[in-house]
PDB file of C-alpha atoms and ligand atoms in Angstrom:
ATOM      1  CA  MET A   1    -106.959 -82.182  54.233  1.00 89.00           C
ATOM      2  CA  LYS A   2    -110.475 -80.785  53.942  1.00 95.00           C
ATOM      3  CA  LEU A   3    -110.785 -77.444  52.201  1.00 98.00           C
ATOM      4  CA  PHE A   4    -113.523 -74.828  51.963  1.00 98.00           C
ATOM      5  CA  ASP A   5    -113.534 -72.618  48.863  1.00 98.00           C
ATOM      6  CA  SER A   6    -115.410 -69.684  50.335  1.00 98.00           C
ATOM      7  CA  HIS A   7    -116.062 -67.963  46.989  1.00 98.00           C
ATOM      8  CA  CYS A   8    -116.422 -69.378  43.489  1.00 98.00           C
ATOM      9  CA  HIS A   9    -118.601 -68.939  40.415  1.00 98.00           C
ATOM     10  CA  LEU A  10    -119.344 -72.482  39.267  1.00 98.00           C
ATOM     11  CA  ASP A  11    -122.408 -71.119  37.481  1.00 98.00           C
ATOM     12  CA  ASP A  12    -120.161 -69.131  35.111  1.00 98.00           C
ATOM     13  CA  GLU A  13    -120.542 -69.927  31.412  1.00 98.00           C
ATOM     14  CA  LYS A  14    -116.821 -70.766  31.293  1.00 98.00           C
ATOM     15  CA  PHE A  15    -117.822 -74.034  33.017  1.00 98.00           C
ATOM     16  CA  ASN A  16    -120.651 -74.860  30.610  1.00 98.00           C
ATOM     17  CA  GLU A  17    -118.607 -77.440  28.724  1.00 97.00           C
ATOM     18  CA  ASP A  18    -117.343 -79.408  31.719  1.00 98.00           C
ATOM     19  CA  ARG A  19    -119.134 -78.306  34.892  1.00 98.00           C
ATOM     20  CA  ALA A  20    -119.740 -81.855  36.186  1.00 98.00           C
ATOM     21  CA  GLU A  21    -116.074 -82.784  35.654  1.00 98.00           C
ATOM     22  CA  THR A  22    -114.942 -79.572  37.380  1.00 98.00           C
ATOM     23  CA  ILE A  23    -117.148 -80.406  40.345  1.00 98.00           C
ATOM     24  CA  ALA A  24    -115.767 -83.961  40.441  1.00 97.00           C
ATOM     25  CA  ARG A  25    -112.183 -82.564  40.471  1.00 97.00           C
ATOM     26  CA  LEU A  26    -113.058 -80.263  43.352  1.00 97.00           C
ATOM     27  CA  ARG A  27    -114.034 -83.268  45.435  1.00 96.00           C
ATOM     28  CA  GLU A  28    -110.906 -85.172  44.423  1.00 96.00           C
ATOM     29  CA  GLY A  29    -108.859 -82.106  45.396  1.00 95.00           C
ATOM     30  CA  GLY A  30    -110.171 -82.221  48.953  1.00 97.00           C
ATOM     31  CA  VAL A  31    -112.668 -79.375  48.656  1.00 98.00           C
ATOM     32  CA  GLU A  32    -115.473 -80.516  50.921  1.00 98.00           C
ATOM     33  CA  ARG A  33    -117.529 -77.355  50.702  1.00 98.00           C
ATOM     34  CA  CYS A  34    -117.796 -74.299  48.505  1.00 98.00           C
ATOM     35  CA  VAL A  35    -120.031 -71.293  48.157  1.00 98.00           C
ATOM     36  CA  CYS A  36    -121.177 -70.411  44.654  1.00 98.00           C
ATOM     37  CA  VAL A  37    -121.687 -66.643  44.649  1.00 98.00           C
ATOM     38  CA  GLY A  38    -124.219 -64.767  42.519  1.00 98.00           C
ATOM     39  CA  SER A  39    -123.534 -61.519  40.693  1.00 98.00           C
ATOM     40  CA  ASP A  40    -127.091 -60.701  39.590  1.00 98.00           C
ATOM     41  CA  LEU A  41    -130.518 -62.326  39.912  1.00 98.00           C
ATOM     42  CA  PRO A  42    -130.139 -64.866  37.072  1.00 98.00           C
ATOM     43  CA  SER A  43    -126.678 -65.963  38.248  1.00 98.00           C
ATOM     44  CA  SER A  44    -127.927 -66.175  41.845  1.00 98.00           C
ATOM     45  CA  ARG A  45    -130.672 -68.530  40.633  1.00 98.00           C
ATOM     46  CA  ARG A  46    -128.108 -70.655  38.799  1.00 98.00           C
ATOM     47  CA  CYS A  47    -126.071 -70.860  42.040  1.00 98.00           C
ATOM     48  CA  VAL A  48    -129.164 -71.999  43.931  1.00 98.00           C
ATOM     49  CA  ALA A  49    -129.827 -74.665  41.292  1.00 98.00           C
ATOM     50  CA  LEU A  50    -126.272 -76.007  41.732  1.00 98.00           C
ATOM     51  CA  ALA A  51    -126.698 -75.983  45.511  1.00 98.00           C
ATOM     52  CA  GLU A  52    -129.889 -78.002  45.108  1.00 98.00           C
ATOM     53  CA  GLN A  53    -128.079 -80.513  42.925  1.00 98.00           C
ATOM     54  CA  TYR A  54    -124.931 -81.016  45.059  1.00 98.00           C
ATOM     55  CA  PRO A  55    -125.001 -81.345  48.861  1.00 98.00           C
ATOM     56  CA  PHE A  56    -121.502 -79.798  49.292  1.00 98.00           C
ATOM     57  CA  ILE A  57    -122.279 -76.679  47.222  1.00 98.00           C
ATOM     58  CA  TYR A  58    -123.903 -73.717  48.963  1.00 98.00           C
ATOM     59  CA  ALA A  59    -125.110 -70.498  47.365  1.00 98.00           C
ATOM     60  CA  ALA A  60    -125.062 -66.750  47.857  1.00 98.00           C
ATOM     61  CA  ALA A  61    -127.488 -64.367  46.171  1.00 98.00           C
ATOM     62  CA  GLY A  62    -126.857 -60.714  45.453  1.00 98.00           C
ATOM     63  CA  VAL A  63    -126.292 -57.926  42.946  1.00 98.00           C
ATOM     64  CA  HIS A  64    -122.647 -57.097  42.124  1.00 98.00           C
ATOM     65  CA  PRO A  65    -121.713 -53.425  41.627  1.00 98.00           C
ATOM     66  CA  HIS A  66    -121.068 -54.136  37.927  1.00 97.00           C
ATOM     67  CA  GLU A  67    -124.691 -55.223  37.553  1.00 97.00           C
ATOM     68  CA  ALA A  68    -126.209 -52.589  39.875  1.00 97.00           C
ATOM     69  CA  LYS A  69    -127.355 -50.448  36.942  1.00 97.00           C
ATOM     70  CA  ASP A  70    -129.456 -53.322  35.544  1.00 97.00           C
ATOM     71  CA  ALA A  71    -131.153 -54.361  38.796  1.00 97.00           C
ATOM     72  CA  PRO A  72    -134.924 -54.456  38.198  1.00 97.00           C
ATOM     73  CA  ALA A  73    -137.164 -52.225  40.309  1.00 97.00           C
ATOM     74  CA  ASP A  74    -138.286 -55.177  42.441  1.00 98.00           C
ATOM     75  CA  TYR A  75    -134.832 -56.738  42.826  1.00 98.00           C
ATOM     76  CA  LEU A  76    -134.954 -56.541  46.629  1.00 98.00           C
ATOM     77  CA  ASP A  77    -138.170 -58.578  46.742  1.00 98.00           C
ATOM     78  CA  GLN A  78    -136.673 -61.144  44.388  1.00 98.00           C
ATOM     79  CA  LEU A  79    -133.509 -61.300  46.499  1.00 98.00           C
ATOM     80  CA  LYS A  80    -135.523 -61.716  49.660  1.00 98.00           C
ATOM     81  CA  THR A  81    -137.222 -64.771  48.174  1.00 98.00           C
ATOM     82  CA  LEU A  82    -133.842 -66.238  47.210  1.00 98.00           C
ATOM     83  CA  LEU A  83    -132.382 -65.559  50.668  1.00 98.00           C
ATOM     84  CA  ALA A  84    -135.149 -67.654  52.218  1.00 98.00           C
ATOM     85  CA  HIS A  85    -133.865 -70.752  50.398  1.00 98.00           C
ATOM     86  CA  PRO A  86    -132.267 -73.158  52.917  1.00 98.00           C
ATOM     87  CA  LYS A  87    -129.011 -73.405  50.920  1.00 98.00           C
ATOM     88  CA  VAL A  88    -128.540 -69.675  50.386  1.00 98.00           C
ATOM     89  CA  MET A  89    -126.094 -68.812  53.140  1.00 98.00           C
ATOM     90  CA  ALA A  90    -125.149 -65.193  52.322  1.00 98.00           C
ATOM     91  CA  LEU A  91    -126.070 -62.046  50.460  1.00 98.00           C
ATOM     92  CA  GLY A  92    -123.469 -61.411  47.792  1.00 97.00           C
ATOM     93  CA  GLU A  93    -121.558 -60.386  46.147  1.00 98.00           C
ATOM     94  CA  ILE A  94    -122.248 -56.723  46.789  1.00 98.00           C
ATOM     95  CA  GLY A  95    -120.049 -53.649  46.995  1.00 98.00           C
ATOM     96  CA  LEU A  96    -118.355 -50.894  45.041  1.00 98.00           C
ATOM     97  CA  ASP A  97    -116.056 -51.188  42.030  1.00 98.00           C
ATOM     98  CA  TYR A  98    -114.493 -47.916  40.883  1.00 98.00           C
ATOM     99  CA  TYR A  99    -111.818 -49.718  38.866  1.00 97.00           C
ATOM    100  CA  TYR A 100    -114.223 -50.753  36.103  1.00 97.00           C
ATOM    101  CA  ASP A 101    -117.028 -48.295  36.944  1.00 97.00           C
ATOM    102  CA  LEU A 102    -119.504 -50.449  35.014  1.00 97.00           C
ATOM    103  CA  SER A 103    -122.405 -48.890  36.936  1.00 97.00           C
ATOM    104  CA  PRO A 104    -122.616 -45.177  37.845  1.00 98.00           C
ATOM    105  CA  ARG A 105    -121.159 -44.640  41.307  1.00 98.00           C
ATOM    106  CA  ASP A 106    -124.348 -43.186  42.776  1.00 98.00           C
ATOM    107  CA  VAL A 107    -126.228 -46.306  41.617  1.00 98.00           C
ATOM    108  CA  GLN A 108    -123.530 -48.581  43.068  1.00 98.00           C
ATOM    109  CA  LYS A 109    -123.807 -46.772  46.412  1.00 98.00           C
ATOM    110  CA  ARG A 110    -127.603 -46.953  46.500  1.00 98.00           C
ATOM    111  CA  VAL A 111    -127.686 -50.652  45.607  1.00 98.00           C
ATOM    112  CA  VAL A 112    -125.051 -51.595  48.188  1.00 98.00           C
ATOM    113  CA  GLN A 113    -126.888 -49.606  50.890  1.00 98.00           C
ATOM    114  CA  GLU A 114    -130.211 -51.242  50.039  1.00 98.00           C
ATOM    115  CA  GLN A 115    -128.661 -54.699  50.149  1.00 98.00           C
ATOM    116  CA  LEU A 116    -126.939 -53.950  53.471  1.00 98.00           C
ATOM    117  CA  ASP A 117    -130.360 -53.022  54.861  1.00 98.00           C
ATOM    118  CA  LEU A 118    -131.781 -56.278  53.504  1.00 98.00           C
ATOM    119  CA  ALA A 119    -128.905 -58.255  55.059  1.00 98.00           C
ATOM    120  CA  CYS A 120    -129.608 -56.693  58.451  1.00 98.00           C
ATOM    121  CA  ASP A 121    -133.373 -57.211  58.113  1.00 98.00           C
ATOM    122  CA  THR A 122    -132.944 -60.880  57.183  1.00 98.00           C
ATOM    123  CA  ASP A 123    -129.929 -61.508  59.448  1.00 98.00           C
ATOM    124  CA  MET A 124    -127.727 -62.742  56.593  1.00 98.00           C
ATOM    125  CA  PRO A 125    -123.947 -62.360  56.297  1.00 98.00           C
ATOM    126  CA  VAL A 126    -122.717 -60.410  53.259  1.00 98.00           C
ATOM    127  CA  ILE A 127    -119.902 -60.968  50.763  1.00 98.00           C
ATOM    128  CA  PHE A 128    -118.197 -57.702  49.825  1.00 98.00           C
ATOM    129  CA  HIS A 129    -116.525 -56.967  46.501  1.00 98.00           C
ATOM    130  CA  ILE A 130    -114.605 -53.686  46.901  1.00 98.00           C
ATOM    131  CA  ARG A 131    -112.158 -52.443  44.296  1.00 97.00           C
ATOM    132  CA  ASP A 132    -110.531 -48.993  44.299  1.00 97.00           C
ATOM    133  CA  ALA A 133    -113.395 -47.830  46.510  1.00 98.00           C
ATOM    134  CA  HIS A 134    -112.365 -48.499  50.109  1.00 97.00           C
ATOM    135  CA  GLY A 135    -112.740 -44.811  51.095  1.00 97.00           C
ATOM    136  CA  ASP A 136    -116.388 -44.630  50.043  1.00 98.00           C
ATOM    137  CA  MET A 137    -117.051 -48.088  51.475  1.00 98.00           C
ATOM    138  CA  PHE A 138    -115.734 -46.980  54.874  1.00 98.00           C
ATOM    139  CA  ASP A 139    -117.951 -43.869  54.687  1.00 98.00           C
ATOM    140  CA  ILE A 140    -121.000 -46.051  54.006  1.00 98.00           C
ATOM    141  CA  LEU A 141    -120.173 -48.614  56.703  1.00 98.00           C
ATOM    142  CA  ARG A 142    -119.362 -45.979  59.346  1.00 97.00           C
ATOM    143  CA  SER A 143    -122.567 -44.050  58.646  1.00 97.00           C
ATOM    144  CA  ARG A 144    -124.756 -47.084  59.324  1.00 97.00           C
ATOM    145  CA  SER A 145    -126.382 -47.841  62.651  1.00 96.00           C
ATOM    146  CA  ARG A 146    -126.409 -51.584  61.916  1.00 95.00           C
ATOM    147  CA  LEU A 147    -123.822 -53.801  60.229  1.00 97.00           C
ATOM    148  CA  PRO A 148    -124.309 -57.406  59.166  1.00 98.00           C
ATOM    149  CA  ALA A 149    -121.627 -60.077  59.507  1.00 98.00           C
ATOM    150  CA  GLY A 150    -119.518 -60.396  56.387  1.00 98.00           C
ATOM    151  CA  VAL A 151    -116.341 -61.069  54.479  1.00 98.00           C
ATOM    152  CA  ILE A 152    -114.110 -58.803  52.401  1.00 98.00           C
ATOM    153  CA  HIS A 153    -113.656 -61.091  49.403  1.00 98.00           C
ATOM    154  CA  CYS A 154    -110.522 -61.071  47.223  1.00 96.00           C
ATOM    155  CA  CYS A 155    -109.183 -58.437  49.560  1.00 95.00           C
ATOM    156  CA  SER A 156    -107.283 -55.572  47.916  1.00 92.00           C
ATOM    157  CA  ALA A 157    -107.138 -53.383  51.009  1.00 95.00           C
ATOM    158  CA  SER A 158    -103.939 -52.199  52.690  1.00 95.00           C
ATOM    159  CA  ALA A 159    -102.944 -53.580  56.087  1.00 97.00           C
ATOM    160  CA  GLU A 160    -104.252 -50.396  57.699  1.00 97.00           C
ATOM    161  CA  MET A 161    -107.635 -50.717  55.964  1.00 97.00           C
ATOM    162  CA  VAL A 162    -107.750 -54.429  56.792  1.00 98.00           C
ATOM    163  CA  ARG A 163    -107.473 -53.516  60.471  1.00 98.00           C
ATOM    164  CA  GLU A 164    -110.491 -51.199  60.042  1.00 97.00           C
ATOM    165  CA  TYR A 165    -112.550 -53.966  58.431  1.00 98.00           C
ATOM    166  CA  LEU A 166    -111.512 -56.334  61.228  1.00 98.00           C
ATOM    167  CA  LYS A 167    -112.730 -53.826  63.822  1.00 98.00           C
ATOM    168  CA  MET A 168    -116.119 -53.899  62.083  1.00 98.00           C
ATOM    169  CA  GLY A 169    -116.174 -57.645  62.674  1.00 98.00           C
ATOM    170  CA  PHE A 170    -115.590 -58.824  59.112  1.00 98.00           C
ATOM    171  CA  TYR A 171    -113.639 -61.830  57.889  1.00 98.00           C
ATOM    172  CA  ILE A 172    -110.939 -61.253  55.278  1.00 98.00           C
ATOM    173  CA  SER A 173    -110.436 -63.496  52.265  1.00 98.00           C
ATOM    174  CA  PHE A 174    -107.646 -63.595  49.699  1.00 96.00           C
ATOM    175  CA  ALA A 175    -107.732 -65.305  46.306  1.00 96.00           C
ATOM    176  CA  GLY A 176    -105.085 -66.229  43.700  1.00 95.00           C
ATOM    177  CA  PRO A 177    -103.372 -62.800  43.587  1.00 95.00           C
ATOM    178  CA  ILE A 178    -101.774 -63.579  46.976  1.00 95.00           C
ATOM    179  CA  THR A 179     -99.601 -66.110  45.081  1.00 95.00           C
ATOM    180  CA  PHE A 180     -98.464 -63.684  42.355  1.00 95.00           C
ATOM    181  CA  LYS A 181     -94.863 -62.488  42.190  1.00 90.00           C
ATOM    182  CA  ASN A 182     -95.873 -58.842  42.727  1.00 89.00           C
ATOM    183  CA  ALA A 183     -98.028 -59.709  45.761  1.00 90.00           C
ATOM    184  CA  ALA A 184     -96.083 -57.720  48.382  1.00 91.00           C
ATOM    185  CA  GLY A 185     -99.171 -55.585  49.166  1.00 92.00           C
ATOM    186  CA  PRO A 186    -101.648 -58.449  49.689  1.00 93.00           C
ATOM    187  CA  VAL A 187     -99.033 -60.471  51.612  1.00 95.00           C
ATOM    188  CA  PHE A 188     -98.440 -57.544  53.962  1.00 95.00           C
ATOM    189  CA  ALA A 189    -102.209 -57.042  54.350  1.00 96.00           C
ATOM    190  CA  SER A 190    -102.713 -60.745  55.015  1.00 97.00           C
ATOM    191  CA  GLN A 191    -100.214 -60.620  57.859  1.00 97.00           C
ATOM    192  CA  ALA A 192    -102.560 -58.171  59.592  1.00 97.00           C
ATOM    193  CA  VAL A 193    -105.331 -60.796  59.686  1.00 98.00           C
ATOM    194  CA  PRO A 194    -105.530 -63.063  62.746  1.00 98.00           C
ATOM    195  CA  LEU A 195    -106.028 -66.701  61.773  1.00 98.00           C
ATOM    196  CA  ASP A 196    -109.512 -66.834  63.253  1.00 98.00           C
ATOM    197  CA  ARG A 197    -110.679 -64.206  60.739  1.00 98.00           C
ATOM    198  CA  LEU A 198    -109.015 -65.555  57.605  1.00 98.00           C
ATOM    199  CA  LEU A 199    -110.788 -67.306  54.715  1.00 98.00           C
ATOM    200  CA  ILE A 200    -109.475 -68.836  51.500  1.00 98.00           C
ATOM    201  CA  GLU A 201    -111.144 -68.734  48.085  1.00 98.00           C
ATOM    202  CA  THR A 202    -110.575 -69.144  44.370  1.00 98.00           C
ATOM    203  CA  ASP A 203    -113.037 -66.647  42.840  1.00 98.00           C
ATOM    204  CA  SER A 204    -112.914 -69.182  39.995  1.00 98.00           C
ATOM    205  CA  PRO A 205    -113.090 -69.077  36.988  1.00 98.00           C
ATOM    206  CA  TYR A 206    -111.094 -65.870  37.575  1.00 96.00           C
ATOM    207  CA  LEU A 207    -107.715 -65.219  39.194  1.00 94.00           C
ATOM    208  CA  ALA A 208    -105.974 -68.589  38.838  1.00 95.00           C
ATOM    209  CA  PRO A 209    -103.123 -68.841  41.358  1.00 95.00           C
ATOM    210  CA  VAL A 210     -99.465 -69.481  40.523  1.00 94.00           C
ATOM    211  CA  PRO A 211     -98.501 -71.935  38.958  1.00 94.00           C
ATOM    212  CA  LEU A 212    -101.690 -71.801  36.868  1.00 94.00           C
ATOM    213  CA  ARG A 213    -101.849 -68.024  36.438  1.00 94.00           C
ATOM    214  CA  GLY A 214    -103.622 -66.984  33.247  1.00 93.00           C
ATOM    215  CA  ARG A 215    -105.605 -70.209  32.900  1.00 96.00           C
ATOM    216  CA  ARG A 216    -109.226 -70.802  33.804  1.00 97.00           C
ATOM    217  CA  ASN A 217    -109.397 -71.184  37.563  1.00 98.00           C
ATOM    218  CA  GLU A 218    -111.472 -73.819  39.408  1.00 98.00           C
ATOM    219  CA  PRO A 219    -112.295 -74.623  43.057  1.00 98.00           C
ATOM    220  CA  ALA A 220    -109.780 -77.503  43.262  1.00 97.00           C
ATOM    221  CA  ASN A 221    -107.026 -74.854  42.997  1.00 97.00           C
ATOM    222  CA  VAL A 222    -107.900 -73.363  46.379  1.00 98.00           C
ATOM    223  CA  ARG A 223    -105.072 -75.489  47.809  1.00 97.00           C
ATOM    224  CA  TYR A 224    -102.500 -73.156  46.189  1.00 97.00           C
ATOM    225  CA  VAL A 225    -104.031 -70.224  48.066  1.00 97.00           C
ATOM    226  CA  LEU A 226    -104.021 -72.277  51.257  1.00 98.00           C
ATOM    227  CA  GLU A 227    -100.354 -73.264  50.830  1.00 97.00           C
ATOM    228  CA  LYS A 228     -99.313 -69.641  50.253  1.00 97.00           C
ATOM    229  CA  GLN A 229    -101.254 -68.456  53.309  1.00 97.00           C
ATOM    230  CA  ALA A 230     -99.735 -71.245  55.400  1.00 98.00           C
ATOM    231  CA  GLU A 231     -96.282 -70.009  54.346  1.00 97.00           C
ATOM    232  CA  ILE A 232     -97.174 -66.351  55.069  1.00 97.00           C
ATOM    233  CA  HIS A 233     -98.579 -67.157  58.496  1.00 98.00           C
ATOM    234  CA  GLY A 234     -95.998 -69.807  59.381  1.00 98.00           C
ATOM    235  CA  VAL A 235     -98.446 -72.612  60.143  1.00 98.00           C
ATOM    236  CA  PRO A 236     -98.705 -76.121  58.666  1.00 98.00           C
ATOM    237  CA  PRO A 237    -101.139 -76.240  55.696  1.00 98.00           C
ATOM    238  CA  GLU A 238    -103.173 -78.997  57.400  1.00 98.00           C
ATOM    239  CA  GLU A 239    -103.726 -76.784  60.413  1.00 98.00           C
ATOM    240  CA  LEU A 240    -104.656 -73.735  58.332  1.00 98.00           C
ATOM    241  CA  ALA A 241    -107.025 -75.860  56.231  1.00 98.00           C
ATOM    242  CA  GLU A 242    -108.869 -76.801  59.396  1.00 98.00           C
ATOM    243  CA  ILE A 243    -108.937 -73.224  60.718  1.00 98.00           C
ATOM    244  CA  THR A 244    -110.184 -71.677  57.462  1.00 98.00           C
ATOM    245  CA  PHE A 245    -112.756 -74.455  57.091  1.00 98.00           C
ATOM    246  CA  ARG A 246    -114.073 -73.678  60.558  1.00 98.00           C
ATOM    247  CA  ASN A 247    -114.063 -69.920  59.869  1.00 98.00           C
ATOM    248  CA  ALA A 248    -116.076 -70.318  56.663  1.00 98.00           C
ATOM    249  CA  CYS A 249    -118.577 -72.564  58.448  1.00 98.00           C
ATOM    250  CA  ALA A 250    -118.921 -69.941  61.199  1.00 98.00           C
ATOM    251  CA  LEU A 251    -119.446 -67.059  58.778  1.00 98.00           C
ATOM    252  CA  TYR A 252    -121.919 -68.907  56.560  1.00 98.00           C
ATOM    253  CA  ARG A 253    -123.538 -70.708  59.499  1.00 98.00           C
ATOM    254  CA  ILE A 254    -123.004 -74.143  58.075  1.00 97.00           C
ATOM    255  CA  PRO A 255    -122.514 -76.973  60.621  1.00 92.00           C
ATOM    256  CA  ALA A 256    -118.755 -77.787  60.627  1.00 85.00           C
TER     257      ALA A 256
HETATM  258 NI1   NI B   1    -116.471 -63.175  42.801  1.00 62.26          NI
END
């Protein structure tokens, strides 16, 4: 089975002690490709460095809503340079997070709008992080004349909202929470996603799936997310592995 972890943070300091071993385990676990996603400029650069070091690791560069308040004045120029790197496949993660509110909401909205413009200008897909902010995100997306391709990562939207995102052409990705005991909401939302628009991810080191909940997560664990999705959608895991692999390659424009 070949797996594609569409969203991880291998650059995170939680991997500083054993990053090489973690990357070796990912290969042993059947993960043939993963995208290491940036949350600010320094982390985006670390993701690019990993992508340069390992052929099966790709990178995304972007400013997360948590970090929006600290984005330097020239962050768009710096991002543009990063996006030109041959192994940077997406702009992300970007979005709105009203659960933590670590940046003022008006700053979050400005920074997501600016990055959406950059994505359209550079023809790059985007990775969305949206938490407790789907209403404002829909307002932003509907008000735009141009939308990039993209994925709703670690989707927390209802089935109804998922259908709206699908209409806008986005892929939908679920992480470890889909395996949790109280996952009725995400399971219901996942059922609204046709298989050709579904991605799998770990968001590691965060959100370890059952049976590893609470521990540090890593890309090799993406198989637990795959197995749960296979059960939800009633397809063999091998088949869903192939479909989600193909979907991730299509979104990120990586030869399959
Ligand atoms: Ni993430």
